[in-house]
mmCIF file of C-alpha atoms in Angstrom:
data_model
loop_
_atom_site.group_PDB
_atom_site.id
_atom_site.type_symbol
_atom_site.label_atom_id
_atom_site.label_comp_id
_atom_site.label_asym_id
_atom_site.label_seq_id
_atom_site.Cartn_x
_atom_site.Cartn_y
_atom_site.Cartn_z
ATOM 1 C CA MET A 1 111.800 161.783 177.347
ATOM 2 C CA ASP A 2 113.835 162.201 174.163
ATOM 3 C CA LEU A 3 115.335 158.849 173.105
ATOM 4 C CA ARG A 4 116.991 160.204 169.994
ATOM 5 C CA HIS A 5 120.763 160.356 169.760
ATOM 6 C CA SER A 6 122.602 163.538 168.931
ATOM 7 C CA ALA A 7 123.504 164.390 165.325
ATOM 8 C CA GLU A 8 127.109 163.517 166.157
ATOM 9 C CA HIS A 9 126.185 160.045 167.380
ATOM 10 C CA GLU A 10 123.881 159.364 164.443
ATOM 11 C CA ALA A 11 126.721 160.359 162.106
ATOM 12 C CA PHE A 12 128.888 157.834 163.941
ATOM 13 C CA ARG A 13 126.200 155.175 163.414
ATOM 14 C CA ALA A 14 126.072 155.927 159.672
ATOM 15 C CA GLU A 15 129.866 155.716 159.421
ATOM 16 C CA LEU A 16 129.843 152.410 161.298
ATOM 17 C CA ARG A 17 127.124 150.937 159.088
ATOM 18 C CA ALA A 18 129.097 151.851 155.974
ATOM 19 C CA PHE A 19 132.176 150.156 157.409
ATOM 20 C CA LEU A 20 130.249 146.998 158.342
ATOM 21 C CA LYS A 21 128.651 146.809 154.910
ATOM 22 C CA ASP A 22 132.109 146.715 153.304
ATOM 23 C CA ALA A 23 133.966 144.759 155.988
ATOM 24 C CA TRP A 24 131.602 141.829 156.639
ATOM 25 C CA PRO A 25 131.228 139.258 155.305
ATOM 26 C CA LEU A 26 134.663 138.979 153.755
ATOM 27 C CA ARG A 27 134.802 138.666 149.993
ATOM 28 C CA GLY A 28 136.926 137.046 147.318
ATOM 29 C CA ALA A 29 139.835 134.867 148.400
ATOM 30 C CA GLU A 30 139.423 135.994 152.034
ATOM 31 C CA ALA A 31 135.977 134.364 152.159
ATOM 32 C CA ALA A 32 137.670 130.976 151.702
ATOM 33 C CA LEU A 33 139.927 131.427 154.746
ATOM 34 C CA PRO A 34 139.231 129.406 157.915
ATOM 35 C CA PRO A 35 136.574 131.081 160.129
ATOM 36 C CA GLU A 36 139.038 131.989 162.885
ATOM 37 C CA ARG A 37 141.289 133.765 160.354
ATOM 38 C CA GLN A 38 138.303 135.630 158.912
ATOM 39 C CA HIS A 39 137.334 136.808 162.382
ATOM 40 C CA ALA A 40 140.911 137.897 163.079
ATOM 41 C CA LEU A 41 141.053 139.929 159.857
ATOM 42 C CA PHE A 42 137.773 141.630 160.664
ATOM 43 C CA ARG A 43 138.953 142.508 164.187
ATOM 44 C CA GLU A 44 142.200 143.967 162.837
ATOM 45 C CA ARG A 45 140.256 146.293 160.530
ATOM 46 C CA ALA A 46 137.709 147.221 163.187
ATOM 47 C CA LEU A 47 140.526 147.932 165.646
ATOM 48 C CA ALA A 48 142.221 150.251 163.147
ATOM 49 C CA ARG A 49 138.966 152.248 162.959
ATOM 50 C CA GLY A 50 138.596 152.384 166.743
ATOM 51 C CA TYR A 51 135.509 150.174 166.824
ATOM 52 C CA VAL A 52 136.732 147.453 169.197
ATOM 53 C CA ASP A 53 138.658 147.413 172.495
ATOM 54 C CA ARG A 54 137.941 151.129 172.823
ATOM 55 C CA ASP A 55 138.751 151.407 176.515
ATOM 56 C CA ILE A 56 142.091 149.568 176.219
ATOM 57 C CA PRO A 57 145.241 151.707 175.815
ATOM 58 C CA LYS A 58 147.125 151.318 172.538
ATOM 59 C CA ARG A 59 150.226 150.086 174.334
ATOM 60 C CA TYR A 60 148.230 146.982 175.352
ATOM 61 C CA GLY A 61 146.731 146.434 171.894
ATOM 62 C CA GLY A 62 143.505 148.426 172.221
ATOM 63 C CA SER A 63 142.256 151.355 170.172
ATOM 64 C CA GLU A 64 142.305 153.818 173.140
ATOM 65 C CA GLN A 65 139.242 155.876 172.317
ATOM 66 C CA PRO A 66 137.744 158.608 174.514
ATOM 67 C CA ALA A 67 135.114 157.288 176.910
ATOM 68 C CA ASP A 68 131.692 157.494 175.267
ATOM 69 C CA ALA A 69 128.998 155.174 176.611
ATOM 70 C CA ILE A 70 126.596 156.075 173.802
ATOM 71 C CA ARG A 71 129.096 155.169 171.065
ATOM 72 C CA ASP A 72 129.751 151.899 172.889
ATOM 73 C CA ALA A 73 126.019 151.136 172.861
ATOM 74 C CA ILE A 74 125.726 151.986 169.155
ATOM 75 C CA LEU A 75 128.627 149.649 168.407
ATOM 76 C CA LEU A 76 126.922 146.793 170.260
ATOM 77 C CA GLU A 77 123.641 147.423 168.433
ATOM 78 C CA GLU A 78 125.144 147.617 164.956
ATOM 79 C CA PHE A 79 127.565 144.719 165.406
ATOM 80 C CA ALA A 80 124.683 142.551 166.589
ATOM 81 C CA ALA A 81 122.438 143.656 163.703
ATOM 82 C CA SER A 82 125.142 143.014 161.090
ATOM 83 C CA GLY A 83 125.679 139.390 162.094
ATOM 84 C CA VAL A 84 129.390 139.844 162.728
ATOM 85 C CA PRO A 85 130.666 136.693 164.486
ATOM 86 C CA GLY A 86 131.520 137.366 168.069
ATOM 87 C CA SER A 87 129.397 140.518 168.190
ATOM 88 C CA LEU A 88 129.143 139.647 171.845
ATOM 89 C CA PRO A 89 132.762 139.738 173.118
ATOM 90 C CA SER A 90 134.174 136.514 174.496
ATOM 91 C CA MET A 91 135.304 135.918 178.051
ATOM 92 C CA GLY A 92 138.875 137.159 177.571
ATOM 93 C CA PRO A 93 138.296 140.615 176.049
ATOM 94 C CA ALA A 94 135.016 141.194 177.895
ATOM 95 C CA MET A 95 135.952 140.030 181.395
ATOM 96 C CA VAL A 96 139.670 139.347 181.844
ATOM 97 C CA ALA A 97 141.128 142.358 180.019
ATOM 98 C CA PRO A 98 139.122 145.004 181.950
ATOM 99 C CA THR A 99 139.887 143.236 185.244
ATOM 100 C CA LEU A 100 143.594 143.272 184.405
ATOM 101 C CA LEU A 101 143.360 146.973 183.574
ATOM 102 C CA GLU A 102 141.885 147.677 186.998
ATOM 103 C CA TRP A 103 143.951 145.345 189.186
ATOM 104 C CA GLY A 104 146.980 144.131 187.230
ATOM 105 C CA THR A 105 150.596 145.174 187.587
ATOM 106 C CA GLU A 106 152.250 146.775 184.579
ATOM 107 C CA ALA A 107 154.027 143.487 183.830
ATOM 108 C CA GLN A 108 150.740 141.550 183.990
ATOM 109 C CA LYS A 109 149.009 144.005 181.660
ATOM 110 C CA GLU A 110 151.819 143.845 179.111
ATOM 111 C CA ARG A 111 151.997 140.058 179.277
ATOM 112 C CA PHE A 112 148.307 139.129 179.134
ATOM 113 C CA ILE A 113 146.150 141.884 177.633
ATOM 114 C CA PRO A 114 147.561 142.101 174.048
ATOM 115 C CA PRO A 115 147.359 138.333 173.290
ATOM 116 C CA THR A 116 143.945 138.178 174.977
ATOM 117 C CA LEU A 117 142.594 140.875 172.653
ATOM 118 C CA ARG A 118 144.096 139.061 169.647
ATOM 119 C CA TYR A 119 142.411 135.806 170.787
ATOM 120 C CA GLU A 120 145.806 134.165 171.102
ATOM 121 C CA ILE A 121 144.974 133.258 174.716
ATOM 122 C CA ALA A 122 141.701 131.495 175.522
ATOM 123 C CA TRP A 123 140.455 131.842 179.116
ATOM 124 C CA CYS A 124 138.163 129.936 181.452
ATOM 125 C CA GLN A 125 136.745 130.973 184.820
ATOM 126 C CA GLY A 126 137.589 128.952 187.941
ATOM 127 C CA TYR A 127 134.983 129.987 190.495
ATOM 128 C CA SER A 128 132.324 127.341 191.282
ATOM 129 C CA GLU A 129 133.151 124.160 193.177
ATOM 130 C CA PRO A 130 131.080 121.110 194.161
ATOM 131 C CA GLY A 131 130.514 122.666 197.597
ATOM 132 C CA ALA A 132 130.617 126.332 196.615
ATOM 133 C CA GLY A 133 128.186 127.608 194.007
ATOM 134 C CA SER A 134 126.025 130.568 194.969
ATOM 135 C CA ASP A 135 127.870 130.592 198.307
ATOM 136 C CA LEU A 136 131.159 131.068 196.497
ATOM 137 C CA ALA A 137 133.030 132.194 199.607
ATOM 138 C CA SER A 138 132.824 128.575 200.848
ATOM 139 C CA LEU A 139 135.298 127.454 198.176
ATOM 140 C CA ALA A 140 137.906 124.949 199.338
ATOM 141 C CA SER A 141 140.437 124.748 196.490
ATOM 142 C CA ARG A 142 143.713 125.927 197.965
ATOM 143 C CA ALA A 143 146.963 127.458 196.803
ATOM 144 C CA GLU A 144 150.145 127.372 198.879
ATOM 145 C CA LEU A 145 153.192 129.508 198.156
ATOM 146 C CA ASP A 146 156.312 127.427 197.501
ATOM 147 C CA GLY A 147 159.209 129.740 196.711
ATOM 148 C CA ASP A 148 158.288 131.674 193.589
ATOM 149 C CA HIS A 149 155.289 129.487 192.681
ATOM 150 C CA TRP A 150 151.805 128.784 193.980
ATOM 151 C CA VAL A 151 151.014 125.069 194.276
ATOM 152 C CA ILE A 152 147.323 124.344 193.733
ATOM 153 C CA HIS A 153 145.070 121.509 194.875
ATOM 154 C CA GLY A 154 141.315 121.340 194.492
ATOM 155 C CA HIS A 155 138.329 120.866 192.225
ATOM 156 C CA LYS A 156 136.445 123.407 190.109
ATOM 157 C CA VAL A 157 133.148 122.642 188.369
ATOM 158 C CA TRP A 158 130.882 124.135 185.669
ATOM 159 C CA THR A 159 133.972 125.612 184.034
ATOM 160 C CA SER A 160 132.952 126.818 180.583
ATOM 161 C CA LEU A 161 135.277 125.858 177.706
ATOM 162 C CA ALA A 162 137.987 124.586 180.062
ATOM 163 C CA ALA A 163 139.238 122.026 177.529
ATOM 164 C CA GLN A 164 139.968 124.780 175.000
ATOM 165 C CA ALA A 165 141.408 127.260 177.520
ATOM 166 C CA ASP A 166 145.076 128.170 177.784
ATOM 167 C CA TRP A 167 144.654 129.975 181.124
ATOM 168 C CA MET A 168 142.208 130.090 184.011
ATOM 169 C CA PHE A 169 141.373 133.124 186.116
ATOM 170 C CA GLY A 170 140.231 131.664 189.414
ATOM 171 C CA LEU A 171 139.711 132.013 193.128
ATOM 172 C CA PHE A 172 141.730 129.907 195.558
ATOM 173 C CA ARG A 173 142.028 129.836 199.340
ATOM 174 C CA THR A 174 145.506 131.032 200.315
ATOM 175 C CA GLU A 175 144.905 132.038 203.962
ATOM 176 C CA PRO A 176 143.247 129.019 205.630
ATOM 177 C CA GLY A 177 143.005 130.740 209.029
ATOM 178 C CA ALA A 178 141.262 133.889 207.761
ATOM 179 C CA ALA A 179 137.545 134.625 207.571
ATOM 180 C CA LYS A 180 136.190 132.947 204.476
ATOM 181 C CA HIS A 181 135.868 136.102 202.327
ATOM 182 C CA ALA A 182 139.254 137.398 203.482
ATOM 183 C CA GLY A 183 141.291 134.275 202.798
ATOM 184 C CA ILE A 184 140.812 134.059 199.013
ATOM 185 C CA SER A 185 143.261 135.092 196.291
ATOM 186 C CA TYR A 186 142.718 135.678 192.572
ATOM 187 C CA LEU A 187 145.245 133.693 190.519
ATOM 188 C CA LEU A 188 145.984 133.282 186.819
ATOM 189 C CA VAL A 189 146.785 129.614 186.197
ATOM 190 C CA PRO A 190 148.141 127.933 183.015
ATOM 191 C CA MET A 191 145.889 125.036 182.002
ATOM 192 C CA LYS A 192 148.280 123.029 179.823
ATOM 193 C CA GLN A 193 150.502 121.506 182.523
ATOM 194 C CA PRO A 194 150.899 118.405 184.681
ATOM 195 C CA GLY A 195 148.611 118.503 187.695
ATOM 196 C CA VAL A 196 145.602 119.838 185.752
ATOM 197 C CA ARG A 197 142.961 117.356 184.599
ATOM 198 C CA VAL A 198 139.873 118.444 182.663
ATOM 199 C CA ALA A 199 136.765 116.238 182.404
ATOM 200 C CA PRO A 200 133.644 117.086 180.360
ATOM 201 C CA LEU A 201 130.215 117.439 181.951
ATOM 202 C CA ARG A 202 127.698 116.125 179.434
ATOM 203 C CA GLN A 203 124.698 118.444 179.252
ATOM 204 C CA MET A 204 121.121 117.350 178.695
ATOM 205 C CA ASN A 205 121.227 118.836 175.161
ATOM 206 C CA GLY A 206 124.064 116.448 174.299
ATOM 207 C CA GLY A 207 126.775 119.098 174.316
ATOM 208 C CA ALA A 208 129.734 119.438 176.667
ATOM 209 C CA GLU A 209 130.490 123.130 177.067
ATOM 210 C CA PHE A 210 131.061 122.780 180.806
ATOM 211 C CA TYR A 211 133.873 120.871 182.474
ATOM 212 C CA GLU A 212 135.257 119.806 185.805
ATOM 213 C CA VAL A 213 138.846 120.811 186.506
ATOM 214 C CA PHE A 214 140.955 118.874 189.008
ATOM 215 C CA PHE A 215 144.148 120.375 190.429
ATOM 216 C CA ASP A 216 146.719 118.025 191.923
ATOM 217 C CA GLY A 217 149.921 119.940 192.488
ATOM 218 C CA ALA A 218 149.459 122.321 189.547
ATOM 219 C CA ARG A 219 151.725 125.366 189.661
ATOM 220 C CA THR A 220 151.598 129.007 188.672
ATOM 221 C CA GLU A 221 154.166 131.740 189.168
ATOM 222 C CA ALA A 222 153.851 133.884 192.281
ATOM 223 C CA ALA A 223 153.752 136.863 189.916
ATOM 224 C CA ASN A 224 150.393 135.603 188.578
ATOM 225 C CA LEU A 225 148.564 136.820 191.680
ATOM 226 C CA LEU A 226 146.101 139.536 190.622
ATOM 227 C CA GLY A 227 145.581 142.155 193.322
ATOM 228 C CA GLN A 228 146.745 141.583 196.882
ATOM 229 C CA ARG A 229 147.102 138.201 198.553
ATOM 230 C CA GLY A 230 143.909 137.332 200.426
ATOM 231 C CA GLU A 231 141.894 140.072 198.684
ATOM 232 C CA GLY A 232 140.744 138.097 195.666
ATOM 233 C CA TRP A 233 137.106 138.614 196.619
ATOM 234 C CA LYS A 234 137.456 142.317 195.778
ATOM 235 C CA VAL A 235 139.038 141.527 192.415
ATOM 236 C CA SER A 236 136.321 138.992 191.599
ATOM 237 C CA ARG A 237 133.624 141.655 192.119
ATOM 238 C CA SER A 238 135.133 143.621 189.237
ATOM 239 C CA THR A 239 135.064 140.579 186.963
ATOM 240 C CA LEU A 240 131.469 139.841 187.981
ATOM 241 C CA VAL A 241 130.346 143.327 186.913
ATOM 242 C CA HIS A 242 131.673 142.661 183.415
ATOM 243 C CA GLU A 243 130.190 139.140 183.352
ATOM 244 C CA ARG A 244 126.707 140.404 184.246
ATOM 245 C CA LYS A 245 127.007 143.084 181.599
ATOM 246 C CA LEU A 246 127.931 140.410 179.038
ATOM 247 C CA ILE A 247 125.031 138.110 179.971
ATOM 248 C CA GLY A 248 122.500 140.935 180.275
ATOM 249 C CA ASP A 249 123.068 142.456 176.832
ATOM 250 C CA PRO A 250 119.576 143.364 175.520
ATOM 251 C CA ASN A 251 120.766 143.080 171.898
ATOM 252 C CA TYR A 252 120.926 139.303 172.315
ATOM 253 C CA VAL A 253 117.362 139.191 173.661
ATOM 254 C CA ARG A 254 116.137 141.324 170.751
ATOM 255 C CA ARG A 255 117.795 138.982 168.203
ATOM 256 C CA LEU A 256 116.300 135.970 169.952
ATOM 257 C CA PHE A 257 112.851 137.608 169.927
ATOM 258 C CA ASN A 258 113.138 138.348 166.201
ATOM 259 C CA GLY A 259 114.102 134.723 165.635
ATOM 260 C CA VAL A 260 111.022 133.456 167.484
ATOM 261 C CA VAL A 261 108.775 135.842 165.516
ATOM 262 C CA GLU A 262 110.245 134.497 162.271
ATOM 263 C CA LEU A 263 109.732 130.930 163.514
ATOM 264 C CA ALA A 264 106.067 131.745 164.276
ATOM 265 C CA ARG A 265 105.665 133.052 160.717
ATOM 266 C CA ARG A 266 107.140 129.862 159.194
ATOM 267 C CA THR A 267 105.284 127.263 161.275
ATOM 268 C CA GLU A 268 101.583 126.454 161.033
ATOM 269 C CA ARG A 269 98.743 125.945 163.465
ATOM 270 C CA GLY A 270 95.391 124.833 162.142
ATOM 271 C CA GLY A 271 96.458 125.456 158.552
ATOM 272 C CA ARG A 272 97.470 129.064 159.239
ATOM 273 C CA PRO A 273 100.773 130.684 160.214
ATOM 274 C CA ALA A 274 101.259 130.252 163.959
ATOM 275 C CA ILE A 275 101.723 133.993 164.355
ATOM 276 C CA ALA A 276 98.021 134.433 163.458
ATOM 277 C CA ASP A 277 97.016 132.310 166.480
ATOM 278 C CA ALA A 278 95.613 134.490 169.290
ATOM 279 C CA GLY A 279 97.411 132.511 172.002
ATOM 280 C CA ILE A 280 100.787 132.804 170.267
ATOM 281 C CA ARG A 281 100.284 136.525 169.657
ATOM 282 C CA ARG A 282 99.363 137.011 173.310
ATOM 283 C CA ARG A 283 102.533 135.284 174.476
ATOM 284 C CA LEU A 284 104.676 137.253 172.033
ATOM 285 C CA SER A 285 103.041 140.533 173.104
ATOM 286 C CA ARG A 286 103.647 139.805 176.778
ATOM 287 C CA ILE A 287 107.303 138.976 176.114
ATOM 288 C CA GLU A 288 107.758 142.040 173.907
ATOM 289 C CA GLY A 289 106.388 144.295 176.634
ATOM 290 C CA GLN A 290 108.895 142.884 179.111
ATOM 291 C CA MET A 291 111.662 143.177 176.534
ATOM 292 C CA LEU A 292 110.869 146.855 175.934
ATOM 293 C CA ALA A 293 110.982 147.439 179.690
ATOM 294 C CA GLN A 294 114.435 145.869 179.725
ATOM 295 C CA GLU A 295 115.571 148.004 176.785
ATOM 296 C CA TYR A 296 114.368 151.205 178.452
ATOM 297 C CA THR A 297 116.058 150.170 181.688
ATOM 298 C CA ASN A 298 119.210 149.725 179.652
ATOM 299 C CA LEU A 299 118.766 153.257 178.289
ATOM 300 C CA ARG A 300 118.579 154.577 181.858
ATOM 301 C CA GLN A 301 121.774 152.679 182.586
ATOM 302 C CA LEU A 302 123.343 154.129 179.433
ATOM 303 C CA THR A 303 122.393 157.680 180.463
ATOM 304 C CA ALA A 304 123.910 157.187 183.912
ATOM 305 C CA SER A 305 127.060 155.689 182.404
ATOM 306 C CA ALA A 306 127.429 158.644 180.021
ATOM 307 C CA LYS A 307 127.261 160.943 183.064
ATOM 308 C CA GLY A 308 129.734 158.871 185.085
ATOM 309 C CA GLN A 309 127.144 157.875 187.711
ATOM 310 C CA PHE A 310 128.537 154.461 188.640
ATOM 311 C CA MET A 311 125.963 153.427 191.267
ATOM 312 C CA LYS A 312 123.087 154.305 188.942
ATOM 313 C CA VAL A 313 124.726 151.985 186.424
ATOM 314 C CA MET A 314 125.081 149.108 188.884
ATOM 315 C CA THR A 315 121.459 148.968 190.033
ATOM 316 C CA PRO A 316 119.881 148.579 186.552
ATOM 317 C CA MET A 317 122.650 146.107 185.651
ATOM 318 C CA LEU A 318 121.358 143.686 188.287
ATOM 319 C CA VAL A 319 117.814 144.036 186.953
ATOM 320 C CA THR A 320 118.927 143.733 183.312
ATOM 321 C CA LYS A 321 120.783 140.486 183.923
ATOM 322 C CA LEU A 322 117.783 138.984 185.742
ATOM 323 C CA TYR A 323 115.410 140.184 183.025
ATOM 324 C CA SER A 324 117.597 138.738 180.272
ATOM 325 C CA THR A 325 117.636 135.271 181.789
ATOM 326 C CA ASN A 326 113.860 135.282 182.349
ATOM 327 C CA LEU A 327 113.159 136.534 178.821
ATOM 328 C CA THR A 328 115.468 134.071 177.074
ATOM 329 C CA MET A 329 113.847 131.196 178.971
ATOM 330 C CA ALA A 330 110.340 132.404 177.985
ATOM 331 C CA LEU A 331 111.342 132.910 174.350
ATOM 332 C CA THR A 332 112.995 129.538 173.886
ATOM 333 C CA LYS A 333 110.066 127.795 175.634
ATOM 334 C CA LEU A 334 107.734 129.419 173.104
ATOM 335 C CA ALA A 335 110.062 128.317 170.286
ATOM 336 C CA VAL A 336 109.936 124.713 171.525
ATOM 337 C CA ASP A 337 106.128 124.882 171.635
ATOM 338 C CA LEU A 338 106.153 126.123 168.038
ATOM 339 C CA ILE A 339 108.388 123.350 166.698
ATOM 340 C CA GLY A 340 106.063 120.755 168.277
ATOM 341 C CA GLU A 341 107.004 117.111 167.800
ATOM 342 C CA GLU A 342 110.429 118.109 166.464
ATOM 343 C CA ALA A 343 111.274 118.931 170.078
ATOM 344 C CA LEU A 344 111.277 115.189 170.812
ATOM 345 C CA ARG A 345 114.388 114.704 168.651
ATOM 346 C CA MET A 346 117.775 114.914 170.361
ATOM 347 C CA PRO A 347 119.894 117.793 168.993
ATOM 348 C CA THR A 348 122.877 116.825 166.847
ATOM 349 C CA ASP A 349 126.378 117.674 168.094
ATOM 350 C CA LEU A 350 126.407 120.718 165.813
ATOM 351 C CA GLU A 351 122.989 121.874 167.011
ATOM 352 C CA ALA A 352 124.100 121.486 170.614
ATOM 353 C CA GLN A 353 126.828 124.050 169.925
ATOM 354 C CA GLY A 354 124.249 126.640 168.824
ATOM 355 C CA TYR A 355 123.629 128.511 165.588
ATOM 356 C CA THR A 356 123.496 132.157 164.650
ATOM 357 C CA ILE A 357 120.064 133.531 165.485
ATOM 358 C CA PRO A 358 117.560 133.615 163.761
ATOM 359 C CA GLU A 359 118.655 130.777 161.413
ATOM 360 C CA LEU A 360 118.005 128.127 164.042
ATOM 361 C CA THR A 361 116.941 124.577 163.202
ATOM 362 C CA PRO A 362 114.399 122.800 165.445
ATOM 363 C CA GLY A 363 117.191 120.904 167.177
ATOM 364 C CA ALA A 364 119.150 124.102 167.766
ATOM 365 C CA TRP A 365 116.057 125.790 169.253
ATOM 366 C CA LEU A 366 115.651 122.848 171.609
ATOM 367 C CA SER A 367 119.326 123.091 172.537
ATOM 368 C CA GLN A 368 118.956 126.840 173.141
ATOM 369 C CA SER A 369 115.953 126.207 175.364
ATOM 370 C CA MET A 370 117.829 123.754 177.543
ATOM 371 C CA PHE A 371 120.886 126.011 177.679
ATOM 372 C CA THR A 372 118.914 129.038 178.917
ATOM 373 C CA ILE A 373 118.487 127.216 182.223
ATOM 374 C CA ALA A 374 122.235 127.637 182.677
ATOM 375 C CA THR A 375 122.034 131.405 182.129
ATOM 376 C CA SER A 376 119.805 131.655 185.201
ATOM 377 C CA ILE A 377 122.832 130.446 187.187
ATOM 378 C CA ALA A 378 125.776 132.038 185.335
ATOM 379 C CA GLY A 379 126.959 135.395 186.650
ATOM 380 C CA GLY A 380 125.018 134.930 189.887
ATOM 381 C CA ALA A 381 121.953 132.694 190.242
ATOM 382 C CA SER A 382 118.583 134.387 189.759
ATOM 383 C CA ASN A 383 117.501 133.794 193.358
ATOM 384 C CA ILE A 384 120.701 135.484 194.537
ATOM 385 C CA GLN A 385 120.050 138.385 192.149
ATOM 386 C CA ARG A 386 116.571 138.799 193.619
ATOM 387 C CA ASN A 387 117.999 138.824 197.142
ATOM 388 C CA ILE A 388 120.538 141.497 196.211
ATOM 389 C CA ILE A 389 117.882 143.648 194.516
ATOM 390 C CA GLY A 390 115.528 143.224 197.473
ATOM 391 C CA GLU A 391 118.084 143.970 200.158
ATOM 392 C CA ARG A 392 120.394 146.533 198.566
ATOM 393 C CA VAL A 393 118.065 148.286 196.124
ATOM 394 C CA LEU A 394 114.629 148.073 197.736
ATOM 395 C CA GLY A 395 115.879 148.081 201.340
ATOM 396 C CA LEU A 396 113.963 144.949 202.342
ATOM 397 C CA PRO A 397 115.099 142.947 205.412
ATOM 398 C CA ARG A 398 117.542 140.104 204.835
ATOM 399 C CA ASP A 399 116.380 136.509 204.756
ATOM 400 C CA LEU A 400 116.408 134.723 208.077
ATOM 401 C CA ARG A 401 119.702 132.899 208.579
ATOM 402 C CA PRO A 402 120.389 130.007 210.927
ATOM 403 C CA PRO A 403 122.612 130.732 213.921
ATOM 404 C CA ALA A 404 126.323 130.185 213.400
#
């Protein structure tokens, strides 16, 4: 097995590192700009070099680069290592834009993709409901066509960043008489309108990243149907692929691991650095072994992607997402053990929002630890992931199900 990149790809890495060294952080008067403006300036310069939005055509605001899975992986690695804010793409560019490319009409692509890439539109995901979580096809929120608008009633829950969102991409039942998977449509819904009420869900770390969204006669244009009416389940599968890829990024796990190692060096046990403790070293070694397995699985996925072998990409993606959630939970639990009595203090509002790894305070580590429980649910709960891997990858029999 030769894990080295080609000379061409290593030259690309060197070019990218030189760009990042000059482009971030911003300097001079630009360093005093508000953070969102700094991020926008960086993205503009990275876009001009073809480093972001590579698979998006130029007419929609992307850089339209030739498909190259290895260059994409190098970009993720180097962006993460450089500390560029948003090195992990947000929901709009990472999930909505590629779904629009695959399923949208020309008018929808022109209307939504460019402002999404420029972060002028913030998105939230309207999937889960009080009675439809892992069994998403049981959703009850409905949309009825009234002339040239859909009228929406229902209740979504665990909606990340709904209060800040301009639009929701969501699933709604439009064919009440159809089988439950067949009667769902994928709609794009404006959030700032009468008939939409957003309420925060206070998390145990003190933050409120998740919200409930209540629809009482909210409206969206009939043209905001993505894909065919009643076939939203198919469209949602595309979005889910991109969501699992986002959550399962091994670069995040590696940064988190490095942060825990640094924390173990700074804290003491028995008058010595905690990293010298045999028990701590054993836990770190076990986690690192699992992390390396995830990284090598990701390399297999990368190889398949570079060869255009879609199904060989999908199978490791399921494993990678499951591995990422397990590893982040183990790492943050170890971090909480290292900070000791500091873990009894409630995180501040700022700590509940998270910090850039590895410069995490004790309260931020505690907040991270509590938040990793959510990642075992986001993008498909871990028990559902295990079922899919068992049934569709390993060929095991399905779980027993009660009679209809």
